Amino acid sequence: MSAKFASNQAGDRIRVLMKGYHIAVVGATGAVGVELLRVFERRSFPVASLRAIGSARSTGRSVRFHDDSILVEELTDRSFDNEINSEDVRGHRGLIANPNCTTAIALMAIYPLHRVFGIRRVFAASYQAVSGSGARAINELRQQVEDTSQNREMRSQIYPHPIAFNVLPHVDSFLESGYTKEEMKFQNEGRKIMHLPEFRASVTCVRVPVYRAHSVAISAEFEQPVSVERAREVLAKAPGLELVDEPQRNRYPMPLGVAEKDNCQVGRVRVDCAFENGLSFWVSGDQLLKGAALNAVQIAELL
Amino acid sequence: MSAKFASNQAGDRIRVLMKGYHIAVVGATGAVGVELLRVFERRSFPVASLRAIGSARSTGRSVRFHDDSILVEELTDRSFDNEINSEDVRGHRGLIANPNCTTAIALMAIYPLHRVFGIRRVFAASYQAVSGSGARAINELRQQVEDTSQNREMRSQIYPHPIAFNVLPHVDSFLESGYTKEEMKFQNEGRKIMHLPEFRASVTCVRVPVYRAHSVAISAEFEQPVSVERAREVLAKAPGLELVDEPQRNRYPMPLGVAEKDNCQVGRVRVDCAFENGLSFWVSGDQLLKGAALNAVQIAELL
């Protein structure tokens, strides 16, 4: 495969190579991201365009792909909004690194369980950090915390209400149905990524006063009978995922435990009280690195 | 009804009057609590024992019941642990003011919907404030926030991990099943309060860095077909509850919006994506006042 990129007029970093897949590698400078690029090269994977996405730390660095050097751009919640909704991307399957925070982190645990038990539907509630809204949101939380300690009134610009010492059931914009776009991505992107057009997801996305790393409480119904023991075995072996599940020793995933870690963590695994073949569990992941983790699953699929 | 109280040996404030109901009035000095006591008097309700529970503000004050004066004790998450688990209380029905934070706040919305549509099961995830763990937990959060701003390491005493800028999927102690006691109270107490032995609740209880007021994300399945319009009508008329549901105008319940308010708030009402006859919604309530709100439902039932 020859490397012949051309910048497009919009000035973004999508480079057209040949008819093929539009690829975005999230966590492109990380161990998994680099590995994924090598896999594409080795297998001469048909790449039509390639975006390299990374955390603020990696922005400005570049990654090598064939003979070319790709500038790394910063990941935010908005990085893929246009593309996810465009028909151009919708036609492609399977290898788009899906950047939706809640979906990606939740699928790190749901997908390996699905391969064993067959997922039918999930209920999920998220606990999303402000870093998903970018650096200005981080500053807004920090400023509001300081305002509170100085007995000053909190001012809000990024979010419609103060986020410090508060939680907002509002991530992304509201649709006519009463759901947010973010909430519907879980079902829509979950269907695409798992190739399950019947998959149903009832989701509430909530912003919490956490600087970095998202968490998701999940109840999942499966086709097959489940057991906690077998589920823990499956999750412990899943790529990009770490099982942290010793509640009696106060060990479970939490934002401060996964921040700046490549792997997502899953814990609180238990038999669901309200589903027949159901499991409840809790996943935390650094949403700036979640793409890398999701890529790990996709590498596993690819190989 | 004559008032003849005797302190019990354990030194707690349960006073034995006669064979009848064991009553705990949460928010006893508040408008609703006082009203409830008057209702009991007027109707000569058979009260075997009476506890008056209030916020830290009310502790040490007393309330009048018939000819007696009852000292107000402070409400914490632990106020009822022993009793809830004792056979003594388990035998009584319907008029125990239920102090479990998550359950009480969620039932403010679930119960009126149940009366119209017939509840079958719910999925719930909570966002619980530190005030539920008492004044020392409030100080712990405040201290950790200050430590962070001074670049000092955070110290934890009340919770096993820092709560500032973090979330903990851990409220109350863990059972063998992997659930916490707090999580199981939702199903157990929900069954008792609604007289529904088949009611199922799959719950994840999570502590968040909020000083005051809990929130709960709920998906509920009903016997009857539901509509958002009818649900909003029912919720708007429910006692102790305020409908705050204009997402396009950024109006929805949140902790800072309900702190120190008697009423709980419900919003984000929408058709559930994963249940046939399902609704999703979001409830916030000041857990120090939730008892008062729950009492309002119970007054409505009583009258």
Short mmCIF file of C-alpha atoms in Angstrom, two decimals, chain B residues 10-126:
data_model
loop_
_atom_site.label_atom_id
_atom_site.label_comp_id
_atom_site.label_asym_id
_atom_site.label_seq_id
_atom_site.Cartn_x
_atom_site.Cartn_y
_atom_site.Cartn_z
CA ALA B 10 -31.38 0.69 75.96
CA GLY B 11 -31.66 4.39 76.53
CA ASP B 12 -32.97 5.14 73.08
CA ARG B 13 -36.02 7.26 72.58
CA ILE B 14 -38.53 4.55 71.78
CA ARG B 15 -41.42 4.92 74.20
CA VAL B 16 -43.96 2.21 74.66
CA LEU B 17 -47.50 3.43 74.79
CA MET B 18 -49.79 0.55 73.92
CA LYS B 19 -50.11 -2.18 71.37
CA GLY B 20 -50.07 -0.37 68.03
CA TYR B 21 -47.79 1.00 65.35
CA HIS B 22 -44.16 1.91 65.87
CA ILE B 23 -43.86 5.34 64.31
CA ALA B 24 -40.83 7.36 63.36
CA VAL B 25 -41.57 10.83 62.05
CA VAL B 26 -38.69 12.11 59.98
CA GLY B 27 -38.68 15.87 59.62
CA ALA B 28 -40.69 16.04 62.83
CA THR B 29 -40.22 19.77 63.36
CA GLY B 30 -41.04 20.62 59.76
CA ALA B 31 -44.41 21.68 58.46
CA VAL B 32 -45.33 18.22 57.23
CA GLY B 33 -44.01 16.43 60.31
CA VAL B 34 -46.02 18.61 62.65
CA GLU B 35 -49.05 18.07 60.45
CA LEU B 36 -48.57 14.31 60.59
CA LEU B 37 -48.47 14.33 64.39
CA ARG B 38 -51.72 16.31 64.45
CA VAL B 39 -53.28 13.79 62.06
CA PHE B 40 -52.29 10.95 64.39
CA GLU B 41 -53.83 12.79 67.35
CA ARG B 42 -57.03 13.74 65.55
CA ARG B 43 -57.59 10.21 64.31
CA SER B 44 -56.54 8.57 67.60
CA PHE B 45 -54.11 6.54 65.58
CA PRO B 46 -52.78 3.55 67.60
CA VAL B 47 -49.17 4.59 68.26
CA ALA B 48 -47.05 2.04 70.16
CA SER B 49 -43.86 4.08 70.04
CA LEU B 50 -42.88 7.38 68.54
CA ARG B 51 -39.51 8.71 67.48
CA ALA B 52 -39.07 12.29 66.31
CA ILE B 53 -36.24 12.63 63.82
CA GLY B 54 -34.86 15.82 62.34
CA SER B 55 -31.89 17.51 60.76
CA ALA B 56 -28.88 18.62 62.83
CA ARG B 57 -30.58 22.03 63.07
CA SER B 58 -33.56 20.55 64.91
CA THR B 59 -31.65 18.21 67.22
CA GLY B 60 -32.34 18.97 70.87
CA ARG B 61 -35.65 20.61 70.07
CA SER B 62 -38.79 18.73 71.02
CA VAL B 63 -42.19 18.15 69.49
CA ARG B 64 -45.53 17.78 71.22
CA PHE B 65 -47.53 14.56 70.89
CA HIS B 66 -50.71 14.40 72.96
CA ASP B 67 -49.57 15.53 76.41
CA ASP B 68 -45.97 14.51 75.97
CA SER B 69 -42.86 16.19 74.70
CA ILE B 70 -40.60 14.12 72.41
CA LEU B 71 -36.94 15.02 72.03
CA VAL B 72 -35.82 15.30 68.38
CA GLU B 73 -32.91 13.07 67.41
CA GLU B 74 -30.64 13.67 64.42
CA LEU B 75 -31.20 11.76 61.22
CA THR B 76 -28.30 9.92 59.63
CA ASP B 77 -28.14 7.04 57.18
CA ARG B 78 -27.75 4.81 60.24
CA SER B 79 -30.78 6.06 62.17
CA PHE B 80 -32.89 3.02 61.39
CA ASP B 81 -30.40 0.26 60.63
CA ASN B 82 -31.17 -1.84 63.65
CA GLU B 83 -34.89 -1.44 63.49
CA ILE B 84 -35.26 -2.05 59.80
CA ASN B 85 -33.65 -5.41 60.33
CA SER B 86 -35.56 -6.35 63.45
CA GLU B 87 -38.58 -8.62 63.40
CA ASP B 88 -40.29 -6.18 65.70
CA VAL B 89 -40.63 -3.56 63.03
CA ARG B 90 -40.91 -5.96 60.15
CA GLY B 91 -44.33 -7.04 61.32
CA HIS B 92 -45.78 -3.56 61.01
CA ARG B 93 -47.02 -2.15 57.77
CA GLY B 94 -47.61 1.07 55.96
CA LEU B 95 -46.94 3.82 58.43
CA ILE B 96 -43.28 3.50 59.24
CA ALA B 97 -41.66 6.63 57.89
CA ASN B 98 -38.96 4.97 55.85
CA PRO B 99 -35.66 6.70 56.20
CA ASN B 100 -33.65 5.02 53.47
CA CYS B 101 -32.52 7.94 51.35
CA THR B 102 -32.48 6.42 47.90
CA THR B 103 -35.65 4.42 48.38
CA ALA B 104 -37.66 7.26 49.89
CA ILE B 105 -36.70 9.81 47.25
CA ALA B 106 -37.26 7.37 44.39
CA LEU B 107 -40.63 6.25 45.76
CA MET B 108 -41.84 9.84 45.78
CA ALA B 109 -42.12 9.47 42.01
CA ILE B 110 -42.53 5.70 41.65
CA TYR B 111 -45.45 5.37 44.02
CA PRO B 112 -47.86 7.82 42.30
CA LEU B 113 -46.96 6.26 38.94
CA HIS B 114 -47.55 2.81 40.41
CA ARG B 115 -51.06 3.81 41.49
CA VAL B 116 -51.92 4.63 37.87
CA PHE B 117 -49.83 2.20 35.80
CA GLY B 118 -48.91 -0.61 38.24
CA ILE B 119 -45.18 -0.95 38.87
CA ARG B 120 -43.39 -4.23 38.08
CA ARG B 121 -39.66 -3.57 38.40
CA VAL B 122 -37.12 -0.77 38.36
CA PHE B 123 -33.48 -0.12 37.60
CA ALA B 124 -31.99 2.67 39.65
CA ALA B 125 -28.60 4.30 40.10
CA SER B 126 -28.10 6.82 42.87
#
